[in-house]
Amino acid sequence: MKLVIAIIRETQLDEVREALIEAEIRRITVMRVSGHGKAEDAEIYRGKKVVPGLIPRVRLEIAVNDEFVDITVDTIIKTVKSRYKDKQPGKTTGDGKIFITPLEECIRISTGERGSEAI
Amino acid sequence: MLKKYLGKFPLLLLLFLSISTPSFAQDGAAIDTGTTAWMLVSTALVLLMVPGLAMFYGGLVRTKNVLGTMMHSFAAMGIMTVLWVAVGYAMAFGPNVLGGWFGWNPGYIFLAGIDETIMDAGVPEYVFSMFQGKFAIITPALIAGAFAERVKFKSYCLFIALWGLLVYNPLCHWVWAEDGFLFNLGANGAIDFAGGTVVHISAGVSGLVAAIYLGARRGFPVTNMPPSNLVMTMIGGGLLWVGWFGFNAGSSVASGLSTAQALTATQVAAASGAITWMIIEAWHQGKATALGIMSGILAGLVAVTPAAGVVQPFGAFMLGIFASVFCYMAIIAKNKLGYDDSLDAFGIHGVGGIVGAILLTFFIRDAWMADAAAAAGGSWTAWQQLGVQVVAVLIAVVYAAVLTLILLFVINKLIGFRSDPKEEMSGLDSAYHSEHGYGMLNPN
């Protein structure tokens, strides 16, 4: 069992959700987070470009059995990876990050099931 | 294709500029300070409805679309005001041209000719023009609820500009100008005190046509699309109720008995609409909801809009009940039929306006009927008036539907109307404005 954690743009949440559902991955936790990666997101306020110190992002947490890890990761990458980088080398794009950690245990509260069955 | 016709536009403009007509404004009337004061307040109250509408609609859409949806209302404030001052007032309140399709008075262009005009009601014509202009703002802003969360911003701006010119101004002229054909239909005209046909039916029907033409939002009806902020919706709806006193009681263009009658009818209909919706919901769904009471208030207010000048409090009470019953059924029908009128522009404004414009016939005060009978030269019955009302409603429905369909088609062909899938998924705020509405979670 693994926990896939993905930090993505807020605006791509719905796209990723649709792609994951397409790939039969429905169980997911989503939270709003702020942070700073390598990218700089310029926003326009009253006509002035500003670079915020911390950028709002969306964090997805998906607990999966080992055979689903690759499908999950590939689906997320395929959906959020921008093609921008290929056109303008050296420009970062701020597509986000994916972390994968081993998952010690998973328990379904309603039935008390444990382990892979409960995911 | 379009370029071919664009060249003809200045010619057309010259033609209109050259039709000179005597302005029927009275320079000699004395100013009535009481009426003027109330009309100034009414003008401000009707304008207050537009930010109210922005909050009402904004709270009902998803977080990612809140700014884009509020922009729909605020953009209308800018676009429609400029158009109204430039040519709208001339088209709506000038004398008939083109067989009465709309009015035209070159003296009204940028209101140049009314700089010192005091109207017979004792009000500077500037105040009347601004008051009417607020109606031209809120009507297209209402339509936006039908296709919320899925249209390009630039296309929306173009749409409301053309809609204002081709749908609102002619309708306004027919119903409220002294030589408009609906104003003179039957014995005493089609009754539309404050905009049942001009505002609510035209906006509601146009919204319905647009919602069906553009198709449903992505994921509708399976995906849950929760309102971003019902608290804001409640505040916005509250502002609409308050603003409606300017809308209805201001439409008397007086500060006297007719104003008091309209104001009372407005309050009673809103209240009975609210109670009715709560009762229906509690019986049908088991719970009365916040959005439900707000819908009932609006349904009552919409239905009393055409009727405020002719019904007594009991009539207003009945109209509020009918409005909530019919609008509730309309929303159930919408869910059955499966079209996506996002925020029920048709379900509340279209249906409520039709209910009000038709059923008011049975609650008209005797004094008005006596006037109508005198005007008809003997007798005038409620059934005859019902015929007039039905004709006016049908004309508004058909005209708004056909013209809206043409506009949608043209704009869609020119620049596309509906958002691209990616724009729709990312949300209007990010796609068209590069902003986001709720930053509460962001530590800085």
XYZ file of C-alpha atoms in Angstrom:
563
model
C 0.000 0.000 0.000
C 1.187 3.478 -0.872
C -0.005 7.003 -0.233
C 0.245 9.161 -3.366
C 0.372 12.850 -2.528
C 0.105 15.282 -5.417
C 0.402 19.068 -5.261
C -1.225 20.614 -8.325
C -2.679 23.892 -9.590
C -6.076 24.815 -8.175
C -7.401 25.295 -11.670
C -6.566 21.738 -12.719
C -8.421 19.998 -9.920
C -11.526 19.222 -11.961
C -9.491 18.029 -14.917
C -7.472 15.659 -12.730
C -10.598 14.414 -10.989
C -12.206 13.608 -14.317
C -9.106 11.789 -15.555
C -8.776 9.772 -12.332
C -12.432 8.759 -12.418
C -11.850 7.681 -16.011
C -9.026 5.473 -14.704
C -11.355 3.986 -12.063
C -9.703 5.853 -9.183
C -12.436 7.453 -7.138
C -11.311 7.425 -3.518
C -9.476 10.630 -2.907
C -8.928 13.354 -0.316
C -8.516 16.932 -1.513
C -7.358 19.947 0.446
C -6.461 23.537 -0.257
C -2.873 24.317 0.629
C -0.392 27.123 0.046
C 3.267 26.796 -0.622
C 6.231 27.632 -2.725
C 7.832 25.482 -5.341
C 10.243 26.373 -8.055
C 7.719 28.287 -10.113
C 6.536 31.855 -9.924
C 2.880 32.426 -10.677
C 2.337 35.975 -11.753
C -1.141 37.287 -11.019
C -2.609 40.526 -12.252
C -4.101 42.848 -9.650
C -5.241 46.265 -10.901
C -3.053 45.859 -13.957
C 0.131 45.232 -11.992
C 1.928 41.913 -12.142
C 2.621 40.550 -8.677
C 4.386 37.401 -7.603
C 2.831 36.060 -4.422
C 5.131 34.709 -1.739
C 3.028 31.603 -1.208
C 0.942 30.223 -3.991
C -2.408 28.543 -3.372
C -2.393 24.954 -4.568
C -4.516 21.864 -4.245
C -3.188 18.771 -2.525
C -4.563 15.367 -3.406
C -4.044 12.342 -1.198
C -4.815 8.983 -2.705
C -4.231 5.741 -0.832
C -3.685 2.927 -3.342
C -2.653 -0.691 -3.506
C 0.764 -1.210 -5.094
C -0.566 -2.231 -8.518
C -2.423 1.068 -8.807
C 0.484 3.383 -8.041
C 1.689 3.732 -11.614
C -1.770 4.227 -13.071
C -2.482 6.973 -10.558
C 0.822 8.760 -11.064
C 0.687 8.503 -14.863
C -2.847 9.804 -14.976
C -1.954 12.847 -12.869
C 1.174 13.612 -14.884
C -0.598 13.195 -18.199
C -3.304 15.630 -17.108
C -1.314 18.417 -15.485
C 1.986 18.419 -17.336
C 2.149 21.549 -19.476
C 3.758 21.502 -22.879
C 5.045 24.989 -22.220
C 8.470 23.748 -21.176
C 9.206 22.079 -24.494
C 8.604 25.330 -26.363
C 10.574 27.602 -24.068
C 13.477 25.727 -22.471
C 14.642 27.139 -19.186
C 11.198 28.377 -18.202
C 9.774 26.573 -15.227
C 6.125 25.829 -15.317
C 4.923 25.094 -11.791
C 3.042 21.963 -12.715
C 3.497 20.661 -9.174
C 4.956 17.642 -7.390
C 4.021 14.075 -6.588
C 5.222 12.348 -3.421
C 4.793 8.649 -2.733
C 5.134 7.252 0.779
C 4.665 3.717 2.075
C 1.428 3.220 3.912
C 1.611 1.405 7.213
C -2.028 0.519 7.660
C -5.476 1.323 6.363
C -8.644 0.741 8.372
C -12.220 1.112 7.163
C -14.056 2.535 10.139
C -17.494 1.145 9.363
C -16.463 -2.520 9.138
C -13.102 -2.591 10.886
C -11.468 -4.162 7.774
C -7.696 -3.667 7.614
C -4.992 -3.535 4.963
C -5.357 -3.762 1.202
C -8.994 -4.823 1.457
C -9.911 -1.584 3.139
C -8.470 0.729 0.470
C -19.693 38.052 -44.558
C -20.073 40.454 -41.625
C -17.492 42.895 -43.003
C -19.720 43.469 -45.996
C -22.435 44.887 -43.753
C -20.186 46.777 -41.349
C -19.549 49.355 -44.049
C -23.251 50.139 -44.174
C -23.400 50.926 -40.453
C -22.272 54.589 -40.637
C -24.795 55.127 -43.425
C -27.544 53.775 -41.217
C -26.376 56.035 -38.413
C -26.534 59.047 -40.725
C -30.043 58.072 -41.709
C -31.142 57.986 -38.087
C -29.420 61.276 -37.314
C -31.247 62.918 -40.181
C -34.742 61.940 -39.045
C -35.522 65.006 -37.054
C -38.532 64.948 -34.812
C -39.808 67.533 -32.395
C -38.831 66.654 -28.855
C -41.996 66.374 -26.763
C -40.245 67.457 -23.572
C -41.781 70.299 -21.611
C -39.339 72.992 -20.690
C -41.967 75.008 -18.894
C -43.067 72.558 -16.162
C -42.302 73.458 -12.572
C -40.060 71.177 -10.592
C -41.720 69.033 -7.921
C -39.072 68.550 -5.282
C -40.868 65.711 -3.476
C -41.283 63.612 -6.606
C -37.756 64.392 -7.725
C -36.341 63.363 -4.347
C -38.185 60.031 -4.411
C -37.170 59.347 -8.014
C -33.520 60.005 -7.120
C -33.808 57.537 -4.243
C -35.565 55.008 -6.525
C -32.797 55.318 -9.092
C -30.210 54.529 -6.442
C -32.354 51.656 -5.102
C -32.674 50.016 -8.529
C -28.926 50.340 -9.061
C -28.413 48.690 -5.657
C -30.239 45.653 -7.032
C -27.415 44.997 -9.481
C -24.647 44.444 -6.878
C -27.377 42.557 -5.006
C -27.879 40.339 -8.036
C -24.104 39.899 -8.351
C -23.974 38.638 -4.748
C -27.081 36.497 -5.188
C -25.722 34.801 -8.317
C -22.107 34.800 -7.112
C -22.991 32.896 -3.970
C -24.836 30.236 -5.963
C -21.980 29.249 -8.283
C -18.881 27.215 -7.484
C -15.846 28.853 -5.883
C -13.913 28.897 -9.148
C -16.597 30.922 -10.915
C -17.584 33.451 -8.260
C -15.769 36.473 -9.715
C -16.652 35.709 -13.310
C -20.309 35.445 -12.337
C -20.255 38.696 -10.344
C -18.482 40.338 -13.287
C -21.521 39.524 -15.419
C -23.591 41.907 -13.309
C -20.945 44.589 -12.954
C -20.025 44.515 -16.645
C -23.693 45.173 -17.398
C -23.524 48.284 -15.210
C -20.785 49.679 -17.420
C -21.854 48.490 -20.859
C -25.577 49.082 -20.561
C -25.196 52.538 -19.003
C -23.018 53.794 -21.850
C -25.316 52.274 -24.480
C -28.397 53.657 -22.751
C -27.038 57.203 -22.647
C -25.700 57.000 -26.206
C -28.723 55.563 -28.037
C -30.873 53.523 -25.638
C -32.975 56.357 -24.308
C -33.497 57.611 -27.849
C -34.616 54.150 -28.996
C -36.874 53.507 -26.009
C -38.518 56.898 -25.543
C -38.232 58.600 -28.910
C -41.236 58.682 -31.263
C -41.971 55.616 -33.426
C -39.739 54.835 -36.389
C -39.607 51.797 -38.708
C -43.300 51.103 -38.197
C -42.993 51.326 -34.445
C -40.238 48.695 -34.115
C -38.509 51.132 -31.791
C -38.416 54.858 -31.166
C -35.844 57.365 -32.328
C -35.125 60.908 -31.296
C -31.721 62.258 -32.374
C -32.007 64.882 -29.662
C -31.660 62.144 -27.058
C -28.235 60.970 -28.298
C -25.982 61.245 -25.244
C -28.994 62.954 -23.658
C -27.873 66.186 -25.306
C -31.383 67.522 -25.750
C -32.641 67.102 -22.186
C -30.011 69.147 -20.406
C -32.570 71.564 -18.991
C -35.814 69.626 -19.424
C -38.327 69.308 -16.605
C -40.992 66.689 -17.345
C -44.734 67.059 -16.708
C -44.364 64.931 -13.585
C -42.177 67.707 -12.168
C -38.995 65.642 -12.475
C -35.896 66.640 -14.450
C -35.787 64.359 -17.471
C -32.234 63.380 -16.528
C -33.626 61.627 -13.437
C -36.267 59.743 -15.425
C -33.672 58.757 -18.020
C -31.257 57.489 -15.361
C -34.056 55.646 -13.548
C -35.068 53.866 -16.759
C -31.419 53.206 -17.539
C -31.089 51.088 -14.384
C -33.751 48.726 -15.768
C -31.708 48.390 -18.953
C -28.760 47.341 -16.770
C -30.452 44.722 -14.613
C -32.352 42.946 -17.405
C -29.351 41.486 -19.281
C -27.632 40.892 -15.935
C -30.576 38.629 -15.020
C -30.073 36.544 -18.187
C -26.541 35.689 -17.044
C -27.974 33.354 -14.400
C -29.220 30.967 -17.078
C -25.793 30.293 -18.576
C -23.642 30.883 -15.494
C -20.344 28.982 -15.228
C -19.917 28.268 -18.934
C -19.628 31.305 -21.227
C -16.701 33.356 -22.494
C -16.567 36.794 -20.926
C -15.982 38.722 -24.157
C -18.862 36.911 -25.843
C -21.105 37.747 -22.909
C -20.186 41.432 -23.190
C -20.957 41.464 -26.903
C -24.189 39.565 -26.292
C -25.604 41.958 -23.700
C -24.680 44.976 -25.814
C -26.547 43.609 -28.849
C -29.365 42.227 -26.712
C -29.865 45.625 -25.125
C -30.076 47.307 -28.514
C -32.231 44.761 -30.304
C -34.380 43.225 -27.583
C -34.577 45.488 -24.548
C -34.908 48.900 -26.196
C -37.697 47.902 -28.621
C -39.627 46.066 -25.875
C -39.215 49.011 -23.529
C -40.510 51.293 -26.288
C -43.556 49.113 -27.028
C -44.617 48.856 -23.405
C -43.697 52.193 -21.843
C -43.382 54.834 -24.554
C -46.561 56.838 -25.167
C -46.755 55.702 -28.781
C -45.632 52.119 -28.134
C -48.168 49.653 -29.518
C -48.480 47.579 -26.335
C -48.865 50.773 -24.290
C -51.970 51.479 -26.369
C -53.314 47.930 -26.704
C -56.948 47.467 -25.663
C -58.841 50.082 -23.687
C -56.154 51.263 -21.337
C -53.018 49.534 -22.576
C -51.278 46.294 -21.583
C -50.615 46.461 -17.856
C -46.927 46.306 -17.074
C -46.284 48.605 -14.187
C -42.578 48.026 -13.576
C -41.352 45.485 -16.094
C -43.049 42.078 -15.989
C -42.772 41.728 -19.751
C -39.962 44.192 -20.445
C -37.606 42.951 -17.736
C -38.515 39.582 -16.267
C -40.234 37.726 -19.114
C -37.741 38.949 -21.710
C -34.748 38.076 -19.501
C -36.193 34.733 -18.393
C -37.137 33.565 -21.881
C -33.827 34.734 -23.373
C -32.054 32.875 -20.582
C -33.991 29.687 -21.291
C -33.192 29.869 -24.999
C -29.510 30.526 -24.245
C -29.292 27.705 -21.684
C -30.731 25.200 -24.151
C -28.698 26.507 -27.105
C -25.378 26.469 -25.233
C -25.950 23.093 -23.590
C -25.474 22.030 -19.986
C -22.461 22.644 -17.792
C -19.789 19.980 -17.841
C -20.864 17.103 -15.608
C -24.490 18.238 -15.312
C -26.659 16.788 -13.763
C -24.538 14.031 -12.171
C -21.802 16.196 -10.667
C -22.547 18.000 -7.448
C -22.154 21.731 -8.002
C -22.407 23.215 -4.535
C -23.065 26.933 -4.013
C -19.845 28.696 -3.009
C -21.452 30.963 -0.440
C -25.136 30.869 0.458
C -24.574 33.629 3.026
C -23.641 35.967 0.176
C -26.704 34.761 -1.735
C -28.920 35.694 1.217
C -27.361 39.155 1.524
C -27.702 39.711 -2.216
C -31.327 38.569 -2.176
C -31.993 40.922 0.733
C -30.563 43.819 -1.278
C -32.801 42.823 -4.180
C -35.901 43.005 -1.960
C -34.897 46.445 -0.644
C -34.010 47.661 -4.129
C -37.354 46.440 -5.461
C -39.137 49.315 -3.705
C -37.322 51.635 -6.084
C -38.091 49.279 -8.966
C -41.838 49.112 -8.310
C -42.782 52.173 -6.261
C -40.397 54.285 -8.343
C -42.192 53.186 -11.500
C -45.136 55.365 -10.467
C -42.914 58.338 -11.432
C -44.698 60.194 -8.669
C -44.507 60.631 -4.940
C -48.077 60.117 -3.862
C -50.963 57.681 -3.655
C -49.906 55.459 -6.578
C -46.425 55.206 -5.055
C -47.859 54.078 -1.728
C -50.099 51.503 -3.431
C -47.195 50.040 -5.401
C -44.911 49.936 -2.361
C -47.488 48.096 -0.257
C -48.267 45.561 -2.966
C -44.528 44.907 -3.362
C -43.980 44.151 0.324
C -47.062 41.903 0.619
C -46.274 39.834 -2.498
C -42.667 39.239 -1.411
C -43.826 38.096 2.011
C -46.546 35.752 0.741
C -44.150 34.335 -1.827
C -41.633 33.619 0.931
C -44.145 31.881 3.187
C -45.614 29.851 0.333
C -42.229 28.553 -0.826
C -41.291 27.540 2.725
C -44.559 25.671 3.201
C -44.270 23.877 -0.147
C -40.652 22.885 0.554
C -41.379 21.714 4.077
C -44.216 19.567 2.751
C -42.431 18.306 -0.365
C -38.800 17.976 0.802
C -39.263 17.867 4.571
C -37.277 21.041 5.260
C -37.553 24.721 4.449
C -34.243 25.956 3.074
C -32.465 29.306 2.930
C -32.265 29.198 -0.853
C -35.943 28.253 -0.844
C -37.139 31.287 1.089
C -34.981 33.491 -1.130
C -36.522 31.914 -4.236
C -40.004 32.509 -2.814
C -39.236 36.154 -2.040
C -37.963 36.680 -5.577
C -40.870 34.815 -7.165
C -43.339 37.040 -5.274
C -41.450 40.197 -6.190
C -41.211 39.228 -9.858
C -44.927 38.438 -10.072
C -45.976 41.714 -8.439
C -43.693 43.745 -10.714
C -46.195 44.115 -13.566
C -49.092 44.310 -11.123
C -47.898 46.728 -8.443
C -49.856 49.650 -9.866
C -53.216 47.926 -10.215
C -53.608 45.379 -7.389
C -54.648 45.895 -3.794
C -52.851 44.132 -0.896
C -55.086 41.028 -1.117
C -54.337 40.725 -4.835
C -50.625 41.064 -4.099
C -50.936 38.376 -1.421
C -52.559 36.012 -3.939
C -49.994 36.788 -6.649
C -47.178 35.908 -4.225
C -48.803 32.529 -3.534
C -49.382 31.762 -7.224
C -45.863 32.848 -8.107
C -44.223 30.507 -5.609
C -46.445 27.582 -6.602
C -45.788 27.992 -10.332
C -42.081 28.753 -9.991
C -41.596 25.740 -7.717
C -43.314 23.546 -10.300
C -41.197 25.112 -13.055
C -37.994 24.162 -11.253
C -39.218 20.608 -10.751
C -40.108 20.500 -14.451
C -36.618 21.763 -15.296
C -35.054 18.866 -13.402
C -37.362 16.429 -15.199
C -36.632 17.902 -18.636
C -32.911 18.022 -17.962
C -31.938 21.389 -19.430
C -29.411 23.413 -17.469
C -30.711 26.843 -16.488
C -27.908 27.168 -13.923
C -29.478 29.647 -11.508
C -33.115 29.455 -12.629
C -33.327 32.702 -14.538
C -36.298 31.279 -16.413
C -37.726 29.292 -13.503
C -38.057 32.394 -11.335
C -38.029 35.445 -13.626
C -39.615 34.003 -16.744
C -42.317 31.988 -15.021
C -42.899 34.542 -12.247
C -43.234 37.321 -14.799
C -45.743 35.358 -16.878
C -47.767 34.417 -13.768
C -47.855 38.043 -12.625
C -48.660 39.571 -16.001
C -51.568 37.189 -16.623
C -53.089 36.597 -13.191
C -53.014 40.279 -12.213
C -56.074 40.579 -14.431
C -58.263 39.034 -11.746
C -57.149 41.392 -8.978
C -57.306 44.803 -10.661
C -58.776 47.528 -8.434
C -62.174 48.904 -9.476
C -60.888 52.420 -10.111
C -58.566 51.189 -12.851
C -61.342 49.137 -14.482
C -63.642 52.177 -14.390
C -60.952 54.224 -16.139
C -60.554 51.521 -18.747
C -64.298 51.342 -19.294
C -64.436 55.112 -19.782
C -61.532 54.910 -22.222
C -63.252 52.075 -24.102
C -66.445 54.145 -24.246
C -68.768 52.107 -22.046
C -67.661 48.724 -20.763
C -64.428 46.844 -20.216
C -64.263 43.457 -18.515
C -61.449 41.566 -16.819
C -61.713 38.954 -19.591
C -61.055 41.560 -22.251
C -58.047 42.756 -20.272
C -56.890 39.134 -19.943
C -56.784 38.944 -23.733
C -54.624 42.064 -23.840
C -52.272 40.660 -21.184
C -51.916 37.315 -22.966
C -51.113 39.048 -26.258
C -48.465 41.231 -24.562
C -46.887 38.207 -22.865
C -46.844 36.163 -26.079
C -45.271 39.017 -28.021
C -42.560 39.455 -25.369
C -41.896 35.684 -25.269
C -41.718 35.183 -29.016
C -39.732 38.356 -29.735
C -37.160 37.731 -26.990
C -36.783 34.049 -27.939
C -36.316 34.618 -31.668
C -33.936 37.584 -31.376
C -31.880 35.845 -28.667
C -31.538 32.758 -30.826
C -30.274 34.868 -33.736
C -27.791 36.714 -31.504
C -26.509 33.467 -29.986
C -26.003 31.991 -33.428
C -24.178 35.050 -34.795
C -21.885 35.461 -31.766
C -21.176 31.745 -31.688
C -20.120 31.839 -35.343
C -18.025 34.995 -34.866
C -16.077 34.411 -31.643
C -17.609 31.363 -29.962
C -19.939 31.735 -27.011
C -19.370 28.742 -24.846
C -16.191 28.254 -22.811
C -13.711 25.650 -24.010
C -13.668 22.508 -21.836
C -10.349 23.506 -20.261
C -11.571 27.025 -19.468
C -14.744 25.635 -17.960
C -12.858 23.133 -15.805
C -10.377 25.703 -14.534
C -13.194 28.150 -13.824
C -14.148 31.527 -15.251
C -12.136 33.477 -12.660
C -8.817 32.036 -13.711
C -9.603 31.639 -17.412
C -10.930 35.130 -18.150
C -9.814 37.344 -15.289
C -6.638 35.757 -13.852
C -7.918 36.258 -10.345
C -9.523 34.118 -7.718
C -12.327 35.030 -5.407
C -11.685 33.364 -2.121
C -8.199 33.849 -0.734
C -9.147 33.084 2.846
C -6.983 29.996 2.983
C -3.899 31.696 1.694
C -1.617 32.555 4.636
C -0.486 35.771 2.975
